[in-house]
Coordinates of C-alpha atoms and ligand atoms in Angstrom, one line a residue:
M1 CA 0.0 0.0 0.0
S2 CA 1.4 3.5 -0.8
D3 CA 2.0 6.1 1.9
L4 CA -1.5 7.5 2.4
S5 CA -0.1 10.6 4.1
D6 CA 1.9 11.6 1.0
P7 CA -0.6 12.7 -1.6
T8 CA 2.0 14.1 -4.0
L9 CA 0.9 13.7 -7.6
S10 CA 3.4 11.6 -9.6
P11 CA 5.0 13.1 -12.7
G12 CA 2.7 12.8 -15.8
E13 CA -0.5 12.5 -13.7
A14 CA -3.4 14.9 -13.9
V15 CA -6.2 16.0 -11.7
C16 CA -9.9 15.6 -12.4
I17 CA -12.2 18.4 -11.1
I18 CA -15.9 17.6 -11.1
G19 CA -18.2 20.6 -11.1
A20 CA -17.8 24.3 -12.0
G21 CA -19.6 26.0 -9.1
I22 CA -17.5 28.1 -6.8
S23 CA -15.9 25.0 -5.3
G24 CA -14.8 23.6 -8.7
L25 CA -13.6 27.0 -9.9
T26 CA -11.4 27.8 -6.8
A27 CA -10.0 24.2 -7.3
A28 CA -9.2 25.0 -10.9
K29 CA -7.5 28.3 -10.0
A30 CA -5.5 26.6 -7.2
C31 CA -4.3 23.9 -9.7
C32 CA -3.4 26.6 -12.2
D33 CA -1.4 28.5 -9.6
R34 CA 0.7 25.4 -8.8
G35 CA 1.0 24.3 -12.4
L36 CA -0.9 21.1 -11.8
P37 CA -2.5 19.7 -15.0
Y38 CA -6.2 19.1 -14.7
D39 CA -9.4 18.4 -16.6
Q40 CA -12.7 19.9 -15.3
F41 CA -16.1 18.5 -16.1
E42 CA -19.4 20.4 -15.6
A43 CA -22.9 18.8 -16.1
G44 CA -24.4 22.2 -17.0
S45 CA -23.6 24.5 -20.0
A46 CA -22.1 27.3 -17.8
V47 CA -20.3 28.1 -14.5
G48 CA -22.0 29.1 -11.3
G49 CA -23.7 26.0 -10.0
L50 CA -26.4 26.9 -7.5
W51 CA -26.1 30.6 -8.2
R52 CA -27.2 30.2 -11.8
Y53 CA -30.9 30.7 -11.7
E54 CA -32.6 28.0 -13.8
N55 CA -29.3 26.3 -14.3
D56 CA -29.6 23.7 -17.1
N57 CA -27.6 21.1 -15.0
G58 CA -30.8 19.5 -13.8
R59 CA -30.1 20.7 -10.2
A60 CA -31.3 24.2 -10.2
A61 CA -32.5 25.2 -6.7
A62 CA -32.3 29.0 -6.6
Y63 CA -35.6 31.0 -6.6
R64 CA -36.1 34.3 -8.4
T65 CA -35.9 36.4 -5.2
L66 CA -33.0 34.7 -3.6
H67 CA -30.4 37.0 -2.0
I68 CA -27.3 35.6 -0.5
N69 CA -27.4 35.8 3.3
S70 CA -23.6 36.1 3.8
S71 CA -22.5 39.7 3.6
K72 CA -20.2 40.8 0.8
H73 CA -17.3 41.2 3.2
N74 CA -17.7 37.6 4.3
M75 CA -18.1 36.0 0.9
E76 CA -15.1 37.7 -0.7
L77 CA -12.4 35.4 -2.1
A78 CA -8.9 36.2 -1.0
D79 CA -7.8 36.2 -4.7
F80 CA -10.6 38.3 -6.1
P81 CA -12.1 41.3 -4.3
V82 CA -15.8 41.9 -4.4
P83 CA -16.5 45.1 -6.5
D84 CA -17.3 48.2 -4.5
D85 CA -20.7 48.5 -6.0
F86 CA -21.7 44.9 -4.9
P87 CA -24.7 45.1 -2.6
T88 CA -24.1 44.0 1.0
F89 CA -26.4 41.0 0.5
G90 CA -26.3 40.5 -3.3
H91 CA -29.1 39.0 -5.4
H92 CA -28.4 35.6 -7.0
S93 CA -27.6 37.4 -10.2
D94 CA -24.9 39.5 -8.5
V95 CA -23.4 36.4 -7.0
L96 CA -23.4 34.7 -10.3
Q97 CA -21.7 37.7 -11.9
Y98 CA -19.0 37.7 -9.3
I99 CA -18.4 34.0 -10.0
E100 CA -18.4 34.5 -13.7
D101 CA -15.9 37.5 -13.4
Y102 CA -13.7 35.3 -11.2
A103 CA -13.7 32.6 -13.9
D104 CA -12.9 35.1 -16.6
A105 CA -10.2 36.9 -14.6
F106 CA -8.2 33.7 -14.2
N107 CA -9.2 32.3 -17.6
L108 CA -10.8 29.2 -16.1
R109 CA -13.6 28.6 -18.6
D110 CA -11.1 27.2 -21.2
G111 CA -10.3 24.3 -18.9
I112 CA -13.9 23.2 -18.5
T113 CA -15.7 20.6 -20.5
F114 CA -19.3 21.7 -20.2
T115 CA -22.5 19.6 -20.6
T116 CA -20.5 16.6 -19.5
S117 CA -21.3 14.7 -16.4
V118 CA -19.1 12.4 -14.5
E119 CA -20.9 9.1 -14.0
R120 CA -18.4 7.0 -12.1
V121 CA -15.3 7.6 -10.1
A122 CA -13.6 4.3 -9.1
P123 CA -10.2 3.5 -7.5
M124 CA -7.6 1.5 -9.5
D125 CA -5.1 -0.9 -8.1
D126 CA -2.2 1.6 -8.4
D127 CA -3.9 4.4 -6.4
R128 CA -5.0 6.2 -9.5
W129 CA -8.6 6.9 -10.3
S130 CA -10.7 5.9 -13.2
V131 CA -13.3 8.5 -14.2
T132 CA -16.2 7.6 -16.6
L133 CA -18.0 10.4 -18.4
D134 CA -21.6 10.3 -19.7
T135 CA -20.0 10.3 -23.2
G136 CA -18.9 6.8 -22.4
E137 CA -15.2 7.7 -22.3
T138 CA -13.1 6.6 -19.3
R139 CA -10.0 8.4 -18.3
T140 CA -7.3 7.9 -15.6
Y141 CA -6.3 10.5 -13.1
G142 CA -3.8 10.8 -10.2
A143 CA -6.4 12.6 -8.1
V144 CA -10.1 13.5 -8.2
L145 CA -11.5 16.7 -6.7
V146 CA -15.2 16.3 -6.1
A147 CA -16.9 19.8 -6.2
T148 CA -20.5 18.8 -7.0
G149 CA -22.3 20.6 -4.2
H150 CA -24.6 19.3 -1.5
H151 CA -27.8 21.3 -2.1
W152 CA -29.4 19.4 -5.0
K153 CA -31.0 16.2 -3.7
P154 CA -34.2 17.0 -1.8
R155 CA -34.8 15.6 1.7
R156 CA -38.5 15.1 2.1
P157 CA -40.4 13.7 5.0
D158 CA -43.2 11.1 4.4
F159 CA -45.9 12.2 6.8
P160 CA -48.7 9.6 7.3
G161 CA -51.8 9.9 5.1
S162 CA -52.0 11.5 1.7
F163 CA -52.5 15.0 0.4
Q164 CA -54.8 15.8 -2.6
G165 CA -53.3 19.2 -3.4
R166 CA -49.9 20.0 -4.9
E167 CA -46.8 18.8 -3.1
M168 CA -43.3 20.0 -3.9
H169 CA -39.8 20.5 -2.5
A170 CA -38.3 23.9 -1.9
S171 CA -35.8 23.2 -4.7
D172 CA -38.6 23.3 -7.2
Y173 CA -39.9 26.7 -5.9
R174 CA -39.2 29.5 -8.3
R175 CA -41.6 32.5 -8.1
P176 CA -44.5 33.7 -5.9
E177 CA -47.0 34.4 -8.8
D178 CA -47.4 30.6 -9.2
F179 CA -49.2 30.6 -5.8
T180 CA -51.5 33.5 -6.1
G181 CA -54.6 33.1 -4.1
E182 CA -53.5 29.7 -2.7
R183 CA -53.3 28.4 0.8
V184 CA -49.8 27.3 1.3
L185 CA -48.1 25.2 4.0
V186 CA -44.3 25.5 4.1
V187 CA -42.8 22.6 6.2
G188 CA -39.5 23.6 8.0
I189 CA -38.1 26.8 9.4
G190 CA -34.6 26.9 7.8
N191 CA -33.6 29.7 5.4
S192 CA -35.4 28.2 2.4
A193 CA -38.7 28.0 4.4
C194 CA -38.4 31.6 5.7
D195 CA -37.5 33.1 2.3
I196 CA -40.3 31.2 0.6
A197 CA -42.9 32.0 3.3
V198 CA -42.0 35.7 3.1
D199 CA -42.1 35.6 -0.7
L200 CA -45.5 34.0 -0.8
C201 CA -47.3 35.9 1.9
R202 CA -47.8 38.9 -0.4
V203 CA -49.7 36.9 -3.1
A204 CA -51.0 33.7 -1.4
E205 CA -54.3 33.6 0.3
H206 CA -52.6 32.4 3.4
V207 CA -49.2 31.0 4.4
T208 CA -48.4 28.7 7.3
I209 CA -45.0 27.4 8.4
S210 CA -44.9 24.2 10.3
T211 CA -41.9 23.4 12.5
R212 CA -40.8 20.5 14.7
S213 CA -37.9 22.2 16.4
S214 CA -38.5 25.9 15.7
A215 CA -35.4 28.1 15.1
W216 CA -33.9 31.3 16.4
I217 CA -34.8 33.8 13.8
L218 CA -31.7 36.1 13.3
P219 CA -31.7 39.4 11.6
K220 CA -29.4 40.2 8.6
Y221 CA -28.2 43.3 10.4
I222 CA -27.6 44.2 14.1
L223 CA -27.3 47.9 14.7
G224 CA -26.8 48.4 11.0
I225 CA -23.9 46.0 10.8
P226 CA -24.3 42.7 8.9
L227 CA -24.8 39.7 11.2
D228 CA -21.6 37.9 10.1
Q229 CA -19.5 41.0 10.8
W230 CA -20.2 40.6 14.5
T231 CA -18.3 37.4 14.6
G232 CA -14.6 38.1 14.0
Y233 CA -11.2 36.5 14.0
W234 CA -10.7 37.4 17.7
M235 CA -13.9 35.7 18.7
E236 CA -12.5 32.3 18.0
Y237 CA -10.3 32.6 21.1
L238 CA -13.3 32.8 23.3
P239 CA -15.1 29.6 24.5
W240 CA -18.2 29.1 22.4
W241 CA -20.5 29.6 25.3
I242 CA -19.2 33.1 25.9
R243 CA -19.6 33.8 22.2
R244 CA -23.1 32.6 22.5
E245 CA -23.9 34.9 25.5
L246 CA -22.5 37.9 23.6
F247 CA -24.6 36.9 20.6
R248 CA -27.6 36.4 22.8
L249 CA -27.2 40.0 24.1
L250 CA -26.9 41.4 20.5
V251 CA -29.8 39.4 19.1
G252 CA -31.9 40.3 22.2
L253 CA -31.2 44.0 21.5
A254 CA -32.0 43.7 17.8
V255 CA -35.0 41.4 17.9
G256 CA -36.2 40.9 21.5
N257 CA -38.2 37.9 22.4
Q258 CA -39.4 36.1 19.2
E259 CA -42.3 34.5 21.0
R260 CA -43.9 38.0 21.2
Y261 CA -44.1 38.0 17.4
G262 CA -45.6 34.5 17.4
V263 CA -42.6 32.2 16.6
P264 CA -42.1 29.6 19.3
K265 CA -38.8 29.5 21.3
P266 CA -36.8 26.4 20.2
E267 CA -35.9 23.8 22.8
H268 CA -32.2 24.0 21.8
D269 CA -30.2 27.1 22.6
L270 CA -28.9 29.8 20.3
M271 CA -26.0 28.8 18.1
Q272 CA -26.9 25.1 18.4
E273 CA -28.4 25.1 15.0
H274 CA -27.5 26.3 11.5
P275 CA -28.6 29.9 11.6
T276 CA -32.0 30.9 10.2
I277 CA -31.5 34.5 8.9
S278 CA -34.6 36.5 7.9
E279 CA -35.1 40.2 8.1
E280 CA -38.8 39.8 7.4
L281 CA -40.2 36.6 8.8
L282 CA -40.9 38.0 12.3
A283 CA -42.6 41.1 10.9
Q284 CA -44.8 39.0 8.6
V285 CA -45.8 36.7 11.5
G286 CA -46.6 39.9 13.4
H287 CA -48.7 41.2 10.5
G288 CA -50.6 37.9 10.5
R289 CA -49.5 37.1 6.9
V290 CA -47.5 34.1 8.0
E291 CA -48.8 31.7 10.7
V292 CA -46.5 29.3 12.6
R293 CA -47.8 25.9 13.7
P294 CA -46.1 22.7 15.1
N295 CA -45.0 19.8 13.0
V296 CA -47.4 17.9 10.7
E297 CA -49.0 14.8 12.2
R298 CA -50.9 13.6 9.2
R299 CA -52.2 14.5 5.8
D300 CA -55.8 13.9 5.0
G301 CA -57.1 15.0 1.6
R302 CA -56.8 18.7 1.6
A303 CA -56.5 18.9 5.4
V304 CA -53.3 18.8 7.4
Q305 CA -53.4 17.9 11.1
F306 CA -50.7 19.3 13.3
E307 CA -49.1 17.8 16.4
D308 CA -51.1 20.2 18.7
G309 CA -54.3 18.7 17.5
T310 CA -55.3 21.6 15.2
A311 CA -56.0 21.2 11.5
A312 CA -56.3 23.4 8.4
A313 CA -56.9 23.0 4.7
F314 CA -54.2 23.8 2.1
D315 CA -53.8 23.9 -1.6
V316 CA -50.1 23.4 -1.7
L317 CA -47.4 21.8 0.6
I318 CA -43.9 23.0 0.1
Y319 CA -41.3 20.8 1.9
A320 CA -38.4 23.2 2.8
T321 CA -36.9 20.3 4.7
G322 CA -33.3 20.5 3.4
Y323 CA -31.1 18.4 1.3
E324 CA -29.3 15.0 1.3
I325 CA -25.6 14.8 0.8
Q326 CA -25.0 12.3 -2.1
F327 CA -22.3 11.4 -4.5
P328 CA -24.1 9.1 -6.9
F329 CA -21.0 8.6 -9.1
V330 CA -18.9 7.2 -6.2
P331 CA -19.4 3.4 -5.7
D332 CA -20.8 2.4 -2.3
E333 CA -17.7 0.5 -1.4
V334 CA -15.8 3.7 -1.5
L335 CA -18.3 6.0 0.1
S336 CA -21.9 5.5 1.2
V337 CA -23.5 8.5 2.9
E338 CA -26.4 7.9 5.3
N339 CA -28.2 10.6 7.2
N340 CA -25.8 13.1 5.7
R341 CA -22.9 11.7 7.8
V342 CA -19.5 12.0 6.1
A343 CA -16.2 11.3 7.9
F344 CA -13.6 13.4 6.1
Y345 CA -10.4 14.9 7.5
R346 CA -10.9 18.7 7.7
Y347 CA -14.2 17.9 5.8
V348 CA -12.1 17.2 2.6
V349 CA -10.0 14.0 2.8
P350 CA -11.5 10.5 3.2
P351 CA -8.6 8.8 5.1
A352 CA -8.9 5.5 3.3
W353 CA -8.8 6.8 -0.2
P354 CA -5.6 8.6 -1.3
G355 CA -6.2 10.9 -4.2
L356 CA -9.9 11.6 -3.5
Y357 CA -10.9 15.0 -2.2
F358 CA -14.2 16.7 -1.5
L359 CA -14.5 20.5 -1.7
G360 CA -17.3 22.7 -0.4
L361 CA -18.7 20.0 1.9
I362 CA -19.1 22.4 4.8
Q363 CA -21.9 24.5 6.2
P364 CA -20.6 27.6 7.9
L365 CA -22.1 30.4 9.9
G366 CA -20.9 32.8 7.2
S367 CA -20.0 32.2 3.6
V368 CA -18.8 29.0 2.0
F369 CA -16.8 30.9 -0.6
P370 CA -13.5 31.9 1.2
L371 CA -13.5 28.6 3.1
V372 CA -13.7 26.5 0.0
E373 CA -11.0 28.7 -1.6
R374 CA -8.8 27.7 1.4
Q375 CA -9.7 24.1 0.9
A376 CA -8.8 24.3 -2.7
K377 CA -5.4 25.9 -2.1
W378 CA -4.7 23.3 0.6
V379 CA -5.5 20.3 -1.7
A380 CA -3.4 21.8 -4.5
A381 CA -0.5 22.2 -2.1
L382 CA -0.9 18.6 -1.0
L383 CA -0.9 17.4 -4.6
N384 CA 2.1 19.6 -5.3
G385 CA 4.1 18.0 -2.4
E386 CA 4.4 21.3 -0.5
L387 CA 2.3 19.9 2.3
A388 CA 1.6 16.4 3.6
L389 CA -1.2 14.7 5.5
P390 CA -0.9 13.1 8.9
P391 CA -1.1 9.2 9.0
P392 CA -4.6 7.8 8.4
E393 CA -5.0 6.9 12.1
E394 CA -4.4 10.4 13.2
M395 CA -6.8 11.7 10.5
R396 CA -9.4 9.2 11.9
R397 CA -8.9 10.5 15.5
T398 CA -9.2 14.1 14.4
I399 CA -12.4 13.2 12.5
E400 CA -13.8 11.5 15.6
D401 CA -13.0 14.6 17.8
T402 CA -14.7 16.8 15.2
V403 CA -17.8 14.6 15.2
N404 CA -17.9 14.6 19.0
R405 CA -17.5 18.3 19.2
M406 CA -20.3 18.8 16.7
K407 CA -22.6 16.4 18.6
K408 CA -22.2 18.4 21.8
R409 CA -22.6 21.7 20.1
Y410 CA -25.5 21.2 17.7
H411 CA -29.0 19.9 18.1
D412 CA -29.3 16.4 16.7
S413 CA -30.4 16.6 13.1
P414 CA -29.1 15.5 9.6
R415 CA -28.8 19.3 9.1
H416 CA -25.8 19.5 11.4
T417 CA -23.3 17.0 10.1
I418 CA -20.9 19.4 8.2
Q419 CA -21.4 22.5 10.3
V420 CA -18.4 24.7 10.9
D421 CA -17.8 28.0 12.7
F422 CA -16.2 30.3 10.1
W423 CA -13.2 31.6 12.0
D424 CA -12.7 28.3 13.9
Y425 CA -12.4 26.6 10.5
V426 CA -10.0 29.3 9.2
H427 CA -7.8 28.8 12.2
R428 CA -7.8 25.1 12.0
M429 CA -6.9 25.2 8.3
E430 CA -4.1 27.7 9.0
R431 CA -2.7 25.4 11.7
E432 CA -3.2 22.4 9.3
W433 CA -1.1 24.2 6.7
Q434 CA 1.8 24.8 9.1
A435 CA 1.6 21.2 10.3
G436 CA 1.4 19.9 6.7
K437 CA 4.6 21.9 5.8
R438 CA 6.5 20.4 8.7
R439 CA 5.3 16.9 7.7
A440 CA 6.4 17.4 4.1
Q441 CA 9.9 18.4 5.3
T442 CA 10.4 15.1 7.1
P443 CA 11.8 12.3 5.0
R444 CA 9.2 9.6 4.0
G445 CA 8.2 7.4 1.2
R446 CA 6.7 9.0 -2.0
R447 CA 3.8 7.7 -4.0
S448 CA 5.2 6.4 -7.3
Ligands
FAD1 C1 -31.2 28.4 -1.5 C2 -29.7 28.4 -1.1 C3 -29.1 29.5 -0.7 C4 -27.8 29.5 -0.3 N1 -27.2 30.7 0.2 C5 -25.9 30.7 0.6 C6 -25.3 31.8 1.2 O1 -26.0 32.8 1.5 N2 -24.0 31.8 1.5 C7 -23.3 30.7 1.2 O2 -22.0 30.8 1.4 N3 -23.8 29.6 0.7 C8 -25.1 29.6 0.4 N4 -25.7 28.4 0.0 C9 -24.8 27.2 -0.2 C10 -24.3 27.0 -1.6 O3 -24.4 25.6 -1.8 C11 -22.9 27.6 -1.8 O4 -23.0 29.0 -1.8 C12 -22.3 27.3 -3.2 O5 -23.2 27.3 -4.2 C13 -21.6 25.9 -3.1 O6 -20.8 25.8 -4.3 P1 -20.4 24.4 -4.9 O7 -19.5 24.7 -6.1 O8 -19.8 23.6 -3.8 O9 -21.7 23.7 -5.3 P2 -22.7 24.1 -6.5 O10 -22.9 25.6 -6.6 O11 -23.9 23.3 -6.3 O12 -22.0 23.6 -7.8 C14 -21.8 22.2 -8.1 C15 -21.6 22.1 -9.6 O13 -21.2 20.7 -9.9 C16 -21.9 20.3 -11.0 N5 -22.0 18.8 -11.0 C17 -22.7 18.1 -10.1 N6 -22.5 16.8 -10.3 C18 -21.8 16.7 -11.4 C19 -21.3 15.6 -12.2 N7 -21.5 14.3 -11.8 N8 -20.6 15.8 -13.3 C20 -20.3 17.1 -13.6 N9 -20.7 18.2 -13.0 C21 -21.4 18.0 -11.9 C22 -23.2 21.0 -11.0 O14 -23.8 21.1 -12.2 C23 -22.8 22.4 -10.4 O15 -22.5 23.3 -11.4 C24 -27.0 28.3 -0.4 C25 -27.6 27.2 -0.8 C26 -29.0 27.2 -1.1 C27 -29.7 25.9 -1.5
NAP2 N1 -31.0 33.4 1.5 C1 -30.1 32.4 1.7 O1 -29.0 32.7 1.7 C2 -30.5 31.0 1.8 C3 -31.8 30.6 1.5 C4 -32.2 29.3 1.5 C5 -31.2 28.3 1.9 N2 -30.0 28.7 2.3 C6 -29.0 27.7 2.7 O2 -29.2 26.5 2.0 C7 -29.0 25.4 2.9 C8 -30.3 24.6 3.0 O3 -31.3 25.3 3.7 P1 -32.8 24.8 3.8 O4 -33.5 25.8 4.6 O5 -33.3 24.4 2.5 O6 -32.6 23.4 4.7 P2 -32.2 23.2 6.2 O7 -31.3 24.3 6.7 O8 -31.7 21.8 6.2 O9 -33.6 23.3 7.0 C9 -34.5 22.3 6.9 C10 -35.7 22.6 7.8 O10 -36.7 21.5 7.7 C11 -36.9 20.9 8.9 N3 -37.0 19.4 8.7 C12 -36.1 18.6 8.2 N4 -36.6 17.3 8.1 C13 -37.8 17.4 8.7 C14 -38.8 16.4 8.9 N5 -38.6 15.1 8.7 N6 -40.0 16.8 9.5 C15 -40.2 18.1 9.8 N7 -39.3 19.1 9.6 C16 -38.1 18.7 9.1 C17 -35.6 21.2 9.8 O11 -35.9 21.1 11.1 P3 -34.9 20.5 12.2 O12 -34.0 21.6 12.6 O13 -35.8 20.0 13.3 O14 -34.1 19.4 11.6 C18 -35.4 22.6 9.3 O15 -36.3 23.5 9.9 C19 -28.6 26.0 4.2 O16 -27.2 26.1 4.2 C20 -29.1 27.4 4.1 O17 -28.4 28.4 4.9 C21 -29.6 30.0 2.2

């Protein structure tokens, strides 16, 4: 078996990058910067992934009114400043423009084969990877960088009974006009649910949100400063419960008690969930335009019964119940993901499979963009031989620690398997870089 902790690409080997969203593009830029040869495949006809409205990749999930909820300061890539006229919380079209400009600035489009899906990625006996495309062609690579996103496969509960109206997942929601005059139930109280409920409440006859855990509804701004600007580099040095108390004070000042608006207090504490950020939900609940009820107990024709014994009739049920992490092109013997649980070192490296890397498989409080840029640079430096990984046993121990920390910190839900604190992750990756450099300088066997 080769040295799993030495991922250096052998001479003549190339990298395969799957996907041309922000994760795939930062990976391509990092490969270019280090002179690593690569091929990049994208199922759709253009770059941008999730941020391309009506993307023709068969995975479009953005709705017309979607605005990013990470502020522009927080989403900025280290290698590519956000333009001065970019709104603080850009529309999906602004975000797409930024991604397109990034691709053009570094001439990344030329390296992408569009409208080509990767159908299978399988390990070979010599630690290389065979990649099969939907064209039928199979190619061999020294490393595969999976950047295929994790917000495309709907997770959908199967409540008892049946419903005779329209049922759909949030990923198929596009525009409010399609629901004019209808009675809509949105299941869930994450960011999709809140955005959609607020969108619909102006045109629908009535909008209800049903929730099993409720959520802390956070504002986009506190005292005029974007929410994610209140958490800074320095904060990482404080124990998280102190950060939580500071946060509680700030949110208390900005919002007050959400029960007074009509949104129940969650049983879990603040910062024990992926943040639900909505500037408008509480106001619309206060206006009576959005009602909040407990979880669905059963569906019965047009009626839905809730767990508190109440019932109401609806025309449409929208399941804003999140997404499943899946990599359908990776065989089960390499990776089988259940309940969104993945066990990757630094959320990137499966310790048993040298040469396979996953980018963008994190959910931060803050933006994915600069974090995935760091991941991409780290992986390119590993492939380049500048950095090395720890031995697999150490990677497994670190993964176990990470999982245990996450279990203590977040309320138990498949939503919270890849959760990271923005600055905590930045620090860990910086320390990882330094440790990787030291490891690379010690003599060891090379993959050949
Ligand atoms: C509604 C919504 C709002 C969001 N808002 C925010 C936000 O405010 N801030 C934030 O940081 N993040 C947000 N996110 C998270 C979002 O996923 C990231 O911002 C970002 O899009 C992740 O980029 P990615 O490249 O990893 O994945 P994607 O953008 O999903 O791109 C993946 C690409 O891979 C391609 N692909 C997939 N499979 C294959 C295959 N087999 N072969 C070839 N190509 C393939 C796809 O076509 C796609 O282009 C949001 C997510 C959702 C659903
Ligand atoms: N404007 C924006 O920037 C924006 C908009 C939309 C989405 N996003 C991002 O996109 C990602 C996905 O967000 P999302 O809101 O679609 O999904 P999500 O964050 O996973 O939220 C899913 C919601 O559905 C509930 N739920 C899940 N399974 C359920 C079940 N079986 N029965 C009842 N309720 C269930 C969850 O409750 P529990 O907590 O009890 O599990 C939660 O309230 C997140 O990263 C989010 O930040 C961003």
